Amino acid sequence: MLPVSARQAVVGLVVVVLFLFAHAGALDNGFRYDDIHSVVENLELRSIADPLAFFTDPSTFSVRPERAMFRPLVVLSYALTYSLASLESWAYLLGNLLTHAACAGCVFALARALRLAPMQAAAAALLFALHPVNSEVVNYVSSRSESFAALGVFVALWAYLRWRIVGGAVLYCVSVATFAQALLCKATAIVVPAMLLNIEASFSQRRRLLLILPFVAVGLAYVWFVAQFALRALGDPVRPLAYQIWTQLKAMPYYASLLVVPTGLSVEHDFVVAETIADPVVVLCLVLLASVVLLMWRSAGPRLRLLGGWTVLALAPASLVPLNVLVNEHRLYVAGGCLAIGAVGFLRHLQRHRQHRMMTVAGVVLLLILTVLSRQRSEVWNSELRLWTNAVERAPNAYRAYMHLGGAQEAEGSVVAALDSYRQATRLGSDVAETHYNLGNALRLTRHPAQARQAWERSLQLDPSFVDALLNLAASYQEAGDWKQTWALLHRAEAAHPHSPEVWRRKGVAFFRGNDDVERARTAYLRALELDPTSDETHYNLGNLYHRERRFGDADREYSLALRYNGAHHGAAYNLAELKLSAMGQAEAAEQICRQMLALESLRHTPGETKFFYLLARALDAQGKTVEALTNYRIFLRFRAAQAPLLEWVQNRIEQLKASHR
């Protein structure tokens, strides 16, 4: 028999192994969904020189103005991660993983504060940590706001409970401070004062309600501050409040089913708005919820009633505030912690009447099943294509699922399949500008420019300031030679988004190609780089301009910068290698660039691969490496992917090299 300390060490090791098996696979995943606009494309994260800006400007949350949110601590955490690891997704996901572990530790502490025994509190923490409904918070970088806020909520509740037991100003101040911290991560933490009132109502004989006033003051200060710059968003709900309430009444049993049988999890759920309380499903859900509340009120003890009240309050913000997404798994995060403690507490009550060993074995088996299911969810998040294929299977009537599936298929090179998915998305979401925009992109790739323009125009009818649609439509008219329409659209884009680096880059391209105005093109490119110094495409465009002006040193610098920010930029690499070979006489450097590009998986079986074999052959030829040059000239010829004069020149050069090598 192991001593107590050894048994605790073994249990701790098992807990760590289970947690890592369930969630460590997330570190192999990438950026998904909202991560692109809030992290990958968000230039505000590239510097922490002015961290106060995150606390005063909600636009720092996203590159999309319509997605602006006041979550300064979350944005600051992104910026700190970027300063350490740039855009390495594993670093951001590691932050999510560690935060989830910390939240599980808080559930343990909260369970102990509610008088659960150590092993029972550990079981509640494990149930919370391993439940697959919480896997989204680990695998999805943007869900960090949920776990950061939950961390503050859990600590605030724990500190308040401990303060009521042992006293001390420090614990009370910790509770107030962590409530404020939670609000700076997500507005849903606003329910903490109500959760504390629930504590007083459940346990206090004197009803020490005045002690909640500092929390109420913090909450009111937060609401006032946010309202100064968020009045437009607050006054523009996506659906009537009554519809929202009826819909969320339906959502409660649905959430319960996901917690009890977590096999239907998805990034997108097939859920529709309920427009009347007379909807039969709403009526049934209302009766069910009323029955549960009545049962809890009559039969449950004060702690279970407290946890039930916390669960309802945790779900209240998303239930009362109309949001675009009707149901979402990460909304269950705080509620899930409360329910985990409540479930273990309820089982403790049942153990008085049933065999302890059988229930312990059943609990262990349940945790193992949840561990495997969480691991499977991490594997689903491992691939954009797999994630959205799974979403379409789970939610065949959700336009967002098809829209993002199309994006994943397009990224994989399956443009025809993407076109079908986008068409399905526009059918299901005909009033959503983004669906038509994506359809237009796929139509352009499948060489249907007129239909693509129609799709982008429809997108702009729904959202006249949609910058990506404006720019793509302008580019399409530019390719068609309609410069009047091109400039009209570019002026619209600049008026709507004067600080968009992409708008200025596109203007530079139009000046360069359409007006042959090198000076104004250069000014536009430099303005774009002022707004985004890391734009590989702008450095590439500016390099082309300098190359044309025969400013070879400047062109070399810009192409090299483009490759620094995007090592797989084929155009910048080819032009840099050509520049070094033909204009600067650096054949060895050109050879090195060509070899580096030909080693890239992204270049395989593309027209770019053919060009690099040709350029590599020339670089080797210039160095007198005849045998290797011949080999690469022959590889280039096998592709037959060039015009006849070039193919004829290469064939002649091969014959010359063969003759000189004899």
JSON list of C-alpha atoms in Angstrom, two decimals, residues 233-334:
[
{"chain": "A", "resi": 233, "resn": "ALA", "atom": "CA", "xyz": [-23.49, 48.53, -31.66]},
{"chain": "A", "resi": 234, "resn": "LEU", "atom": "CA", "xyz": [-25.67, 48.50, -28.55]},
{"chain": "A", "resi": 235, "resn": "GLY", "atom": "CA", "xyz": [-28.51, 50.18, -30.40]},
{"chain": "A", "resi": 236, "resn": "ASP", "atom": "CA", "xyz": [-28.50, 47.95, -33.43]},
{"chain": "A", "resi": 237, "resn": "PRO", "atom": "CA", "xyz": [-29.63, 44.46, -32.35]},
{"chain": "A", "resi": 238, "resn": "VAL", "atom": "CA", "xyz": [-29.60, 41.71, -34.96]},
{"chain": "A", "resi": 239, "resn": "ARG", "atom": "CA", "xyz": [-33.10, 40.52, -33.96]},
{"chain": "A", "resi": 240, "resn": "PRO", "atom": "CA", "xyz": [-35.97, 41.66, -31.70]},
{"chain": "A", "resi": 241, "resn": "LEU", "atom": "CA", "xyz": [-35.48, 40.93, -28.01]},
{"chain": "A", "resi": 242, "resn": "ALA", "atom": "CA", "xyz": [-38.63, 38.78, -27.87]},
{"chain": "A", "resi": 243, "resn": "TYR", "atom": "CA", "xyz": [-37.33, 36.56, -30.70]},
{"chain": "A", "resi": 244, "resn": "GLN", "atom": "CA", "xyz": [-34.04, 36.28, -28.83]},
{"chain": "A", "resi": 245, "resn": "ILE", "atom": "CA", "xyz": [-35.74, 35.14, -25.62]},
{"chain": "A", "resi": 246, "resn": "TRP", "atom": "CA", "xyz": [-37.91, 32.52, -27.34]},
{"chain": "A", "resi": 247, "resn": "THR", "atom": "CA", "xyz": [-34.88, 31.24, -29.24]},
{"chain": "A", "resi": 248, "resn": "GLN", "atom": "CA", "xyz": [-32.73, 30.94, -26.12]},
{"chain": "A", "resi": 249, "resn": "LEU", "atom": "CA", "xyz": [-35.54, 29.12, -24.33]},
{"chain": "A", "resi": 250, "resn": "LYS", "atom": "CA", "xyz": [-35.16, 26.50, -27.04]},
{"chain": "A", "resi": 251, "resn": "ALA", "atom": "CA", "xyz": [-31.40, 26.57, -26.58]},
{"chain": "A", "resi": 252, "resn": "MET", "atom": "CA", "xyz": [-31.42, 25.54, -22.91]},
{"chain": "A", "resi": 253, "resn": "PRO", "atom": "CA", "xyz": [-32.46, 21.89, -23.43]},
{"chain": "A", "resi": 254, "resn": "TYR", "atom": "CA", "xyz": [-30.20, 21.82, -26.49]},
{"chain": "A", "resi": 255, "resn": "TYR", "atom": "CA", "xyz": [-27.24, 22.90, -24.38]},
{"chain": "A", "resi": 256, "resn": "ALA", "atom": "CA", "xyz": [-28.17, 20.26, -21.81]},
{"chain": "A", "resi": 257, "resn": "SER", "atom": "CA", "xyz": [-28.13, 17.57, -24.49]},
{"chain": "A", "resi": 258, "resn": "LEU", "atom": "CA", "xyz": [-24.63, 18.67, -25.59]},
{"chain": "A", "resi": 259, "resn": "LEU", "atom": "CA", "xyz": [-23.40, 18.36, -22.01]},
{"chain": "A", "resi": 260, "resn": "VAL", "atom": "CA", "xyz": [-24.97, 14.96, -21.39]},
{"chain": "A", "resi": 261, "resn": "VAL", "atom": "CA", "xyz": [-24.26, 13.41, -24.81]},
{"chain": "A", "resi": 262, "resn": "PRO", "atom": "CA", "xyz": [-21.36, 15.42, -26.30]},
{"chain": "A", "resi": 263, "resn": "THR", "atom": "CA", "xyz": [-21.21, 13.60, -29.65]},
{"chain": "A", "resi": 264, "resn": "GLY", "atom": "CA", "xyz": [-22.88, 16.26, -31.79]},
{"chain": "A", "resi": 265, "resn": "LEU", "atom": "CA", "xyz": [-20.38, 19.05, -31.17]},
{"chain": "A", "resi": 266, "resn": "SER", "atom": "CA", "xyz": [-19.66, 21.45, -34.00]},
{"chain": "A", "resi": 267, "resn": "VAL", "atom": "CA", "xyz": [-18.27, 24.89, -34.70]},
{"chain": "A", "resi": 268, "resn": "GLU", "atom": "CA", "xyz": [-21.67, 25.67, -36.27]},
{"chain": "A", "resi": 269, "resn": "HIS", "atom": "CA", "xyz": [-25.01, 24.35, -35.01]},
{"chain": "A", "resi": 270, "resn": "ASP", "atom": "CA", "xyz": [-28.22, 23.88, -37.00]},
{"chain": "A", "resi": 271, "resn": "PHE", "atom": "CA", "xyz": [-30.43, 26.22, -34.99]},
{"chain": "A", "resi": 272, "resn": "VAL", "atom": "CA", "xyz": [-33.15, 28.61, -36.14]},
{"chain": "A", "resi": 273, "resn": "VAL", "atom": "CA", "xyz": [-34.80, 31.68, -34.64]},
{"chain": "A", "resi": 274, "resn": "ALA", "atom": "CA", "xyz": [-38.10, 31.21, -32.81]},
{"chain": "A", "resi": 275, "resn": "GLU", "atom": "CA", "xyz": [-40.38, 34.13, -33.66]},
{"chain": "A", "resi": 276, "resn": "THR", "atom": "CA", "xyz": [-43.23, 33.40, -31.25]},
{"chain": "A", "resi": 277, "resn": "ILE", "atom": "CA", "xyz": [-43.76, 31.96, -27.79]},
{"chain": "A", "resi": 278, "resn": "ALA", "atom": "CA", "xyz": [-46.54, 29.87, -29.33]},
{"chain": "A", "resi": 279, "resn": "ASP", "atom": "CA", "xyz": [-43.94, 27.79, -31.19]},
{"chain": "A", "resi": 280, "resn": "PRO", "atom": "CA", "xyz": [-44.58, 24.21, -29.93]},
{"chain": "A", "resi": 281, "resn": "VAL", "atom": "CA", "xyz": [-40.88, 23.63, -29.28]},
{"chain": "A", "resi": 282, "resn": "VAL", "atom": "CA", "xyz": [-40.68, 26.83, -27.23]},
{"chain": "A", "resi": 283, "resn": "VAL", "atom": "CA", "xyz": [-43.74, 25.83, -25.20]},
{"chain": "A", "resi": 284, "resn": "LEU", "atom": "CA", "xyz": [-42.31, 22.39, -24.46]},
{"chain": "A", "resi": 285, "resn": "CYS", "atom": "CA", "xyz": [-38.95, 23.88, -23.47]},
{"chain": "A", "resi": 286, "resn": "LEU", "atom": "CA", "xyz": [-40.65, 26.41, -21.21]},
{"chain": "A", "resi": 287, "resn": "VAL", "atom": "CA", "xyz": [-42.59, 23.65, -19.45]},
{"chain": "A", "resi": 288, "resn": "LEU", "atom": "CA", "xyz": [-39.44, 21.56, -19.08]},
{"chain": "A", "resi": 289, "resn": "LEU", "atom": "CA", "xyz": [-37.42, 24.44, -17.64]},
{"chain": "A", "resi": 290, "resn": "ALA", "atom": "CA", "xyz": [-40.21, 25.39, -15.23]},
{"chain": "A", "resi": 291, "resn": "SER", "atom": "CA", "xyz": [-40.33, 21.79, -14.03]},
{"chain": "A", "resi": 292, "resn": "VAL", "atom": "CA", "xyz": [-36.58, 21.72, -13.43]},
{"chain": "A", "resi": 293, "resn": "VAL", "atom": "CA", "xyz": [-36.69, 25.01, -11.52]},
{"chain": "A", "resi": 294, "resn": "LEU", "atom": "CA", "xyz": [-39.57, 23.78, -9.35]},
{"chain": "A", "resi": 295, "resn": "LEU", "atom": "CA", "xyz": [-37.78, 20.50, -8.63]},
{"chain": "A", "resi": 296, "resn": "MET", "atom": "CA", "xyz": [-34.57, 22.30, -7.69]},
{"chain": "A", "resi": 297, "resn": "TRP", "atom": "CA", "xyz": [-36.43, 24.72, -5.45]},
{"chain": "A", "resi": 298, "resn": "ARG", "atom": "CA", "xyz": [-38.27, 21.98, -3.53]},
{"chain": "A", "resi": 299, "resn": "SER", "atom": "CA", "xyz": [-35.73, 19.16, -3.42]},
{"chain": "A", "resi": 300, "resn": "ALA", "atom": "CA", "xyz": [-32.20, 20.54, -3.77]},
{"chain": "A", "resi": 301, "resn": "GLY", "atom": "CA", "xyz": [-30.08, 21.84, -0.94]},
{"chain": "A", "resi": 302, "resn": "PRO", "atom": "CA", "xyz": [-28.78, 25.43, -0.78]},
{"chain": "A", "resi": 303, "resn": "ARG", "atom": "CA", "xyz": [-25.49, 24.62, -2.55]},
{"chain": "A", "resi": 304, "resn": "LEU", "atom": "CA", "xyz": [-27.17, 22.93, -5.49]},
{"chain": "A", "resi": 305, "resn": "ARG", "atom": "CA", "xyz": [-29.65, 25.79, -5.76]},
{"chain": "A", "resi": 306, "resn": "LEU", "atom": "CA", "xyz": [-26.73, 28.22, -5.67]},
{"chain": "A", "resi": 307, "resn": "LEU", "atom": "CA", "xyz": [-24.93, 26.36, -8.47]},
{"chain": "A", "resi": 308, "resn": "GLY", "atom": "CA", "xyz": [-28.15, 26.18, -10.48]},
{"chain": "A", "resi": 309, "resn": "GLY", "atom": "CA", "xyz": [-28.61, 29.92, -10.11]},
{"chain": "A", "resi": 310, "resn": "TRP", "atom": "CA", "xyz": [-25.01, 30.53, -11.18]},
{"chain": "A", "resi": 311, "resn": "THR", "atom": "CA", "xyz": [-25.57, 28.38, -14.26]},
{"chain": "A", "resi": 312, "resn": "VAL", "atom": "CA", "xyz": [-28.61, 30.39, -15.31]},
{"chain": "A", "resi": 313, "resn": "LEU", "atom": "CA", "xyz": [-26.83, 33.68, -14.68]},
{"chain": "A", "resi": 314, "resn": "ALA", "atom": "CA", "xyz": [-23.75, 32.57, -16.64]},
{"chain": "A", "resi": 315, "resn": "LEU", "atom": "CA", "xyz": [-25.95, 31.90, -19.67]},
{"chain": "A", "resi": 316, "resn": "ALA", "atom": "CA", "xyz": [-28.03, 35.07, -19.25]},
{"chain": "A", "resi": 317, "resn": "PRO", "atom": "CA", "xyz": [-25.90, 37.62, -21.19]},
{"chain": "A", "resi": 318, "resn": "ALA", "atom": "CA", "xyz": [-25.79, 35.59, -24.41]},
{"chain": "A", "resi": 319, "resn": "SER", "atom": "CA", "xyz": [-29.46, 34.70, -23.90]},
{"chain": "A", "resi": 320, "resn": "LEU", "atom": "CA", "xyz": [-30.68, 38.28, -23.50]},
{"chain": "A", "resi": 321, "resn": "VAL", "atom": "CA", "xyz": [-28.37, 40.12, -25.93]},
{"chain": "A", "resi": 322, "resn": "PRO", "atom": "CA", "xyz": [-29.13, 39.28, -29.58]},
{"chain": "A", "resi": 323, "resn": "LEU", "atom": "CA", "xyz": [-25.99, 37.95, -31.28]},
{"chain": "A", "resi": 324, "resn": "ASN", "atom": "CA", "xyz": [-25.36, 36.71, -34.81]},
{"chain": "A", "resi": 325, "resn": "VAL", "atom": "CA", "xyz": [-24.63, 33.16, -33.67]},
{"chain": "A", "resi": 326, "resn": "LEU", "atom": "CA", "xyz": [-27.65, 31.62, -31.97]},
{"chain": "A", "resi": 327, "resn": "VAL", "atom": "CA", "xyz": [-25.91, 28.86, -29.99]},
{"chain": "A", "resi": 328, "resn": "ASN", "atom": "CA", "xyz": [-22.25, 28.35, -29.30]},
{"chain": "A", "resi": 329, "resn": "GLU", "atom": "CA", "xyz": [-20.38, 25.77, -27.26]},
{"chain": "A", "resi": 330, "resn": "HIS", "atom": "CA", "xyz": [-17.99, 28.18, -25.58]},
{"chain": "A", "resi": 331, "resn": "ARG", "atom": "CA", "xyz": [-20.95, 30.00, -24.00]},
{"chain": "A", "resi": 332, "resn": "LEU", "atom": "CA", "xyz": [-21.28, 26.99, -21.72]},
{"chain": "A", "resi": 333, "resn": "TYR", "atom": "CA", "xyz": [-17.81, 27.49, -20.26]},
{"chain": "A", "resi": 334, "resn": "VAL", "atom": "CA", "xyz": [-18.58, 29.21, -16.94]}
]
